[in-house]
Amino acid sequence: FNNHSILLVRCDGENALSILPKKIKKCYVSINKPYLKIIHEAGYDKNTIFIDAASSKLNPEERDYHCVFIEKPLDLDVFERKIVETTKKYDCDAIIIDNLSELLLYQDPYKVLQLSNNISSREELKNVKKVFVIKENPELMPKKNTSLLKDISMLVNEILKTC
């Protein structure tokens, strides 16, 4: 992969698991959907480890070893650290961060861009493919989203649009 990064621009609410082959080990970061909902939609894939920022309030007995929960998803330092730790621990070949547009509800676009840049440039993730997902026309924060889309497009090697 050699530090290849992709910006996936979506118009729909579908998850981004299908962008990468099932055979590679993936860390799928879900910002706005509980991981169980994604499994229900996309099916179970033994090569996917979930990092769930949407279900941090789940009871411990409902948790699963295929998922790492981010207890403080709004703390972007914790968020980044959890992504890096999980990717290294499970030896993931790719990271999918779905959906950065959702972070704009709580964070300044610059901080979301900084998170994306930090993950893109981490030495320990240099051989990990990164997929950043942004919604094309979100109902909320359209100006911030357009700005983020423009800025992140400068960080990536490839842009894919599904709309």
PDB file of C-alpha atoms in Angstrom:
ATOM      1  CA  PHE A   1       0.000   0.000   0.000  1.00  0.00           C
ATOM      2  CA  ASN A   2       2.918   2.345   0.735  1.00  0.00           C
ATOM      3  CA  ASN A   3       0.989   5.017   2.632  1.00  0.00           C
ATOM      4  CA  HIS A   4      -1.795   5.191   0.074  1.00  0.00           C
ATOM      5  CA  SER A   5      -4.807   7.188   1.169  1.00  0.00           C
ATOM      6  CA  ILE A   6      -8.251   7.568  -0.342  1.00  0.00           C
ATOM      7  CA  LEU A   7     -11.005  10.098   0.180  1.00  0.00           C
ATOM      8  CA  LEU A   8     -14.374   8.436  -0.347  1.00  0.00           C
ATOM      9  CA  VAL A   9     -17.133  10.958  -1.003  1.00  0.00           C
ATOM     10  CA  ARG A  10     -20.595   9.476  -0.479  1.00  0.00           C
ATOM     11  CA  CYS A  11     -24.095  10.762  -1.081  1.00  0.00           C
ATOM     12  CA  ASP A  12     -25.848   7.962   0.758  1.00  0.00           C
ATOM     13  CA  GLY A  13     -25.655   6.581   4.256  1.00  0.00           C
ATOM     14  CA  GLU A  14     -24.137   3.234   3.276  1.00  0.00           C
ATOM     15  CA  ASN A  15     -21.065   2.006   5.103  1.00  0.00           C
ATOM     16  CA  ALA A  16     -17.720   1.985   3.326  1.00  0.00           C
ATOM     17  CA  LEU A  17     -16.655  -1.615   3.957  1.00  0.00           C
ATOM     18  CA  SER A  18     -17.148  -2.598   0.331  1.00  0.00           C
ATOM     19  CA  ILE A  19     -14.416  -0.237  -0.883  1.00  0.00           C
ATOM     20  CA  LEU A  20     -11.687  -2.696   0.198  1.00  0.00           C
ATOM     21  CA  PRO A  21     -11.369  -6.419  -0.522  1.00  0.00           C
ATOM     22  CA  LYS A  22     -12.680  -8.754   2.188  1.00  0.00           C
ATOM     23  CA  LYS A  23      -9.384 -10.638   2.313  1.00  0.00           C
ATOM     24  CA  ILE A  24      -7.404  -7.742   3.826  1.00  0.00           C
ATOM     25  CA  LYS A  25      -7.439  -6.964   7.557  1.00  0.00           C
ATOM     26  CA  LYS A  26      -9.345  -3.741   8.181  1.00  0.00           C
ATOM     27  CA  CYS A  27      -9.914  -1.437  11.126  1.00  0.00           C
ATOM     28  CA  TYR A  28     -13.277   0.199  10.510  1.00  0.00           C
ATOM     29  CA  VAL A  29     -13.843   3.345  12.579  1.00  0.00           C
ATOM     30  CA  SER A  30     -17.537   4.076  12.902  1.00  0.00           C
ATOM     31  CA  ILE A  31     -18.293   7.590  14.070  1.00  0.00           C
ATOM     32  CA  ASN A  32     -22.067   7.651  13.725  1.00  0.00           C
ATOM     33  CA  LYS A  33     -23.344   4.051  13.571  1.00  0.00           C
ATOM     34  CA  PRO A  34     -23.046   1.331  16.195  1.00  0.00           C
ATOM     35  CA  TYR A  35     -20.886  -1.495  14.883  1.00  0.00           C
ATOM     36  CA  LEU A  36     -23.710  -4.028  15.286  1.00  0.00           C
ATOM     37  CA  LYS A  37     -25.803  -2.018  12.830  1.00  0.00           C
ATOM     38  CA  ILE A  38     -22.944  -2.068  10.309  1.00  0.00           C
ATOM     39  CA  ILE A  39     -22.572  -5.844  10.698  1.00  0.00           C
ATOM     40  CA  HIS A  40     -26.334  -6.168  10.191  1.00  0.00           C
ATOM     41  CA  GLU A  41     -26.134  -4.063   6.987  1.00  0.00           C
ATOM     42  CA  ALA A  42     -22.888  -5.415   5.508  1.00  0.00           C
ATOM     43  CA  GLY A  43     -22.641  -8.870   7.015  1.00  0.00           C
ATOM     44  CA  TYR A  44     -19.983 -10.273   9.287  1.00  0.00           C
ATOM     45  CA  ASP A  45     -16.400 -10.158   8.035  1.00  0.00           C
ATOM     46  CA  LYS A  46     -13.757 -11.939  10.132  1.00  0.00           C
ATOM     47  CA  ASN A  47     -11.089  -9.598   8.720  1.00  0.00           C
ATOM     48  CA  THR A  48     -12.710  -6.457  10.116  1.00  0.00           C
ATOM     49  CA  ILE A  49     -12.050  -5.054  13.566  1.00  0.00           C
ATOM     50  CA  PHE A  50     -14.432  -2.268  14.518  1.00  0.00           C
ATOM     51  CA  ILE A  51     -13.574   0.859  16.408  1.00  0.00           C
ATOM     52  CA  ASP A  52     -16.925   2.135  17.569  1.00  0.00           C
ATOM     53  CA  ALA A  53     -17.339   5.772  18.572  1.00  0.00           C
ATOM     54  CA  ALA A  54     -21.140   5.616  18.420  1.00  0.00           C
ATOM     55  CA  SER A  55     -21.820   2.976  21.119  1.00  0.00           C
ATOM     56  CA  SER A  56     -19.586   4.007  23.993  1.00  0.00           C
ATOM     57  CA  LYS A  57     -22.470   3.675  26.451  1.00  0.00           C
ATOM     58  CA  LEU A  58     -23.033  -0.046  25.816  1.00  0.00           C
ATOM     59  CA  ASN A  59     -22.984  -2.363  28.789  1.00  0.00           C
ATOM     60  CA  PRO A  60     -19.680  -4.281  29.089  1.00  0.00           C
ATOM     61  CA  GLU A  61     -21.476  -7.638  28.757  1.00  0.00           C
ATOM     62  CA  GLU A  62     -22.842  -6.535  25.360  1.00  0.00           C
ATOM     63  CA  ARG A  63     -19.328  -5.892  24.058  1.00  0.00           C
ATOM     64  CA  ASP A  64     -17.529  -8.058  21.559  1.00  0.00           C
ATOM     65  CA  TYR A  65     -13.889  -8.930  20.957  1.00  0.00           C
ATOM     66  CA  HIS A  66     -14.248  -7.794  17.310  1.00  0.00           C
ATOM     67  CA  CYS A  67     -14.879  -4.264  18.496  1.00  0.00           C
ATOM     68  CA  VAL A  68     -12.955  -1.630  20.411  1.00  0.00           C
ATOM     69  CA  PHE A  69     -15.048   1.134  21.933  1.00  0.00           C
ATOM     70  CA  ILE A  70     -13.946   4.736  22.210  1.00  0.00           C
ATOM     71  CA  GLU A  71     -15.173   5.953  25.560  1.00  0.00           C
ATOM     72  CA  LYS A  72     -14.539   9.651  24.792  1.00  0.00           C
ATOM     73  CA  PRO A  73     -15.142  10.023  21.048  1.00  0.00           C
ATOM     74  CA  LEU A  74     -15.121  13.816  21.207  1.00  0.00           C
ATOM     75  CA  ASP A  75     -11.561  13.878  22.538  1.00  0.00           C
ATOM     76  CA  LEU A  76      -9.677  13.684  19.249  1.00  0.00           C
ATOM     77  CA  ASP A  77      -6.366  12.850  20.954  1.00  0.00           C
ATOM     78  CA  VAL A  78      -7.980   9.777  22.551  1.00  0.00           C
ATOM     79  CA  PHE A  79      -9.702   9.034  19.252  1.00  0.00           C
ATOM     80  CA  GLU A  80      -6.406   9.107  17.324  1.00  0.00           C
ATOM     81  CA  ARG A  81      -4.547   7.085  19.966  1.00  0.00           C
ATOM     82  CA  LYS A  82      -7.246   4.369  19.939  1.00  0.00           C
ATOM     83  CA  ILE A  83      -7.094   4.133  16.137  1.00  0.00           C
ATOM     84  CA  VAL A  84      -3.297   3.786  16.151  1.00  0.00           C
ATOM     85  CA  GLU A  85      -3.265   1.271  19.040  1.00  0.00           C
ATOM     86  CA  THR A  86      -5.985  -0.890  17.497  1.00  0.00           C
ATOM     87  CA  THR A  87      -4.432  -0.824  14.032  1.00  0.00           C
ATOM     88  CA  LYS A  88      -1.097  -1.953  15.444  1.00  0.00           C
ATOM     89  CA  LYS A  89      -2.557  -4.519  17.867  1.00  0.00           C
ATOM     90  CA  TYR A  90      -4.635  -6.264  15.192  1.00  0.00           C
ATOM     91  CA  ASP A  91      -2.060  -5.739  12.435  1.00  0.00           C
ATOM     92  CA  CYS A  92      -4.574  -4.059  10.134  1.00  0.00           C
ATOM     93  CA  ASP A  93      -3.669  -3.432   6.504  1.00  0.00           C
ATOM     94  CA  ALA A  94      -6.206  -0.622   6.177  1.00  0.00           C
ATOM     95  CA  ILE A  95      -8.136   1.917   8.245  1.00  0.00           C
ATOM     96  CA  ILE A  96     -11.557   3.198   7.184  1.00  0.00           C
ATOM     97  CA  ILE A  97     -12.771   6.270   9.079  1.00  0.00           C
ATOM     98  CA  ASP A  98     -16.485   6.634   8.452  1.00  0.00           C
ATOM     99  CA  ASN A  99     -17.811   9.430   8.486  1.00  0.00           C
ATOM    100  CA  LEU A 100     -15.708  12.540   9.162  1.00  0.00           C
ATOM    101  CA  SER A 101     -18.671  14.797   8.368  1.00  0.00           C
ATOM    102  CA  GLU A 102     -20.260  13.655  11.643  1.00  0.00           C
ATOM    103  CA  LEU A 103     -17.343  15.023  13.669  1.00  0.00           C
ATOM    104  CA  LEU A 104     -18.163  18.511  12.373  1.00  0.00           C
ATOM    105  CA  LEU A 105     -21.216  18.556  14.614  1.00  0.00           C
ATOM    106  CA  TYR A 106     -18.878  18.697  17.621  1.00  0.00           C
ATOM    107  CA  GLN A 107     -15.485  19.785  16.311  1.00  0.00           C
ATOM    108  CA  ASP A 108     -13.981  22.629  14.364  1.00  0.00           C
ATOM    109  CA  PRO A 109     -13.086  21.634  10.756  1.00  0.00           C
ATOM    110  CA  TYR A 110      -9.428  22.416  11.441  1.00  0.00           C
ATOM    111  CA  LYS A 111      -9.343  19.840  14.263  1.00  0.00           C
ATOM    112  CA  VAL A 112     -10.941  17.199  12.042  1.00  0.00           C
ATOM    113  CA  LEU A 113      -8.422  18.011   9.302  1.00  0.00           C
ATOM    114  CA  GLN A 114      -5.612  17.803  11.855  1.00  0.00           C
ATOM    115  CA  LEU A 115      -6.834  14.358  12.963  1.00  0.00           C
ATOM    116  CA  SER A 116      -6.861  13.190   9.334  1.00  0.00           C
ATOM    117  CA  ASN A 117      -3.415  14.619   8.703  1.00  0.00           C
ATOM    118  CA  ASN A 118      -2.013  13.034  11.887  1.00  0.00           C
ATOM    119  CA  ILE A 119      -3.330   9.602  10.922  1.00  0.00           C
ATOM    120  CA  SER A 120      -2.051  10.023   7.352  1.00  0.00           C
ATOM    121  CA  SER A 121       1.440  10.936   8.459  1.00  0.00           C
ATOM    122  CA  ARG A 122       2.020   8.610  11.433  1.00  0.00           C
ATOM    123  CA  GLU A 123       5.256   6.688  10.924  1.00  0.00           C
ATOM    124  CA  GLU A 124       3.822   3.528  12.514  1.00  0.00           C
ATOM    125  CA  LEU A 125       0.947   3.604  10.006  1.00  0.00           C
ATOM    126  CA  LYS A 126       3.048   4.269   6.900  1.00  0.00           C
ATOM    127  CA  ASN A 127       2.227   0.877   5.353  1.00  0.00           C
ATOM    128  CA  VAL A 128      -1.472   1.036   6.215  1.00  0.00           C
ATOM    129  CA  LYS A 129      -3.992   2.157   3.609  1.00  0.00           C
ATOM    130  CA  LYS A 130      -6.238   4.941   4.893  1.00  0.00           C
ATOM    131  CA  VAL A 131      -9.775   5.616   3.704  1.00  0.00           C
ATOM    132  CA  PHE A 132     -11.406   8.825   4.902  1.00  0.00           C
ATOM    133  CA  VAL A 133     -15.147   8.999   4.306  1.00  0.00           C
ATOM    134  CA  ILE A 134     -17.016  12.285   3.943  1.00  0.00           C
ATOM    135  CA  LYS A 135     -20.634  12.841   3.035  1.00  0.00           C
ATOM    136  CA  GLU A 136     -21.091  14.933  -0.124  1.00  0.00           C
ATOM    137  CA  ASN A 137     -24.106  17.056   0.864  1.00  0.00           C
ATOM    138  CA  PRO A 138     -24.842  16.733   4.552  1.00  0.00           C
ATOM    139  CA  GLU A 139     -27.981  18.357   5.910  1.00  0.00           C
ATOM    140  CA  LEU A 140     -26.035  19.823   8.812  1.00  0.00           C
ATOM    141  CA  MET A 141     -22.953  22.043   8.567  1.00  0.00           C
ATOM    142  CA  PRO A 142     -22.752  22.179   4.742  1.00  0.00           C
ATOM    143  CA  LYS A 143     -20.162  25.016   4.638  1.00  0.00           C
ATOM    144  CA  LYS A 144     -17.883  23.340   7.161  1.00  0.00           C
ATOM    145  CA  ASN A 145     -18.208  20.047   5.295  1.00  0.00           C
ATOM    146  CA  THR A 146     -17.335  21.639   1.932  1.00  0.00           C
ATOM    147  CA  SER A 147     -14.264  23.206   3.497  1.00  0.00           C
ATOM    148  CA  LEU A 148     -13.195  19.906   5.080  1.00  0.00           C
ATOM    149  CA  LEU A 149     -13.770  18.048   1.803  1.00  0.00           C
ATOM    150  CA  LYS A 150     -11.560  20.533  -0.052  1.00  0.00           C
ATOM    151  CA  ASP A 151      -8.809  20.417   2.586  1.00  0.00           C
ATOM    152  CA  ILE A 152      -8.695  16.627   2.981  1.00  0.00           C
ATOM    153  CA  SER A 153      -8.641  16.171  -0.787  1.00  0.00           C
ATOM    154  CA  MET A 154      -5.161  17.729  -0.697  1.00  0.00           C
ATOM    155  CA  LEU A 155      -3.933  15.082   1.781  1.00  0.00           C
ATOM    156  CA  VAL A 156      -4.948  11.981  -0.156  1.00  0.00           C
ATOM    157  CA  ASN A 157      -3.632  10.101  -3.190  1.00  0.00           C
ATOM    158  CA  GLU A 158      -7.034   9.283  -4.647  1.00  0.00           C
ATOM    159  CA  ILE A 159     -10.611  10.566  -4.525  1.00  0.00           C
ATOM    160  CA  LEU A 160     -13.570   8.246  -5.147  1.00  0.00           C
ATOM    161  CA  LYS A 161     -17.131   9.519  -5.471  1.00  0.00           C
ATOM    162  CA  THR A 162     -20.103   7.200  -5.095  1.00  0.00           C
ATOM    163  CA  CYS A 163     -22.682   9.751  -6.202  1.00  0.00           C
TER     164      CYS A 163
END
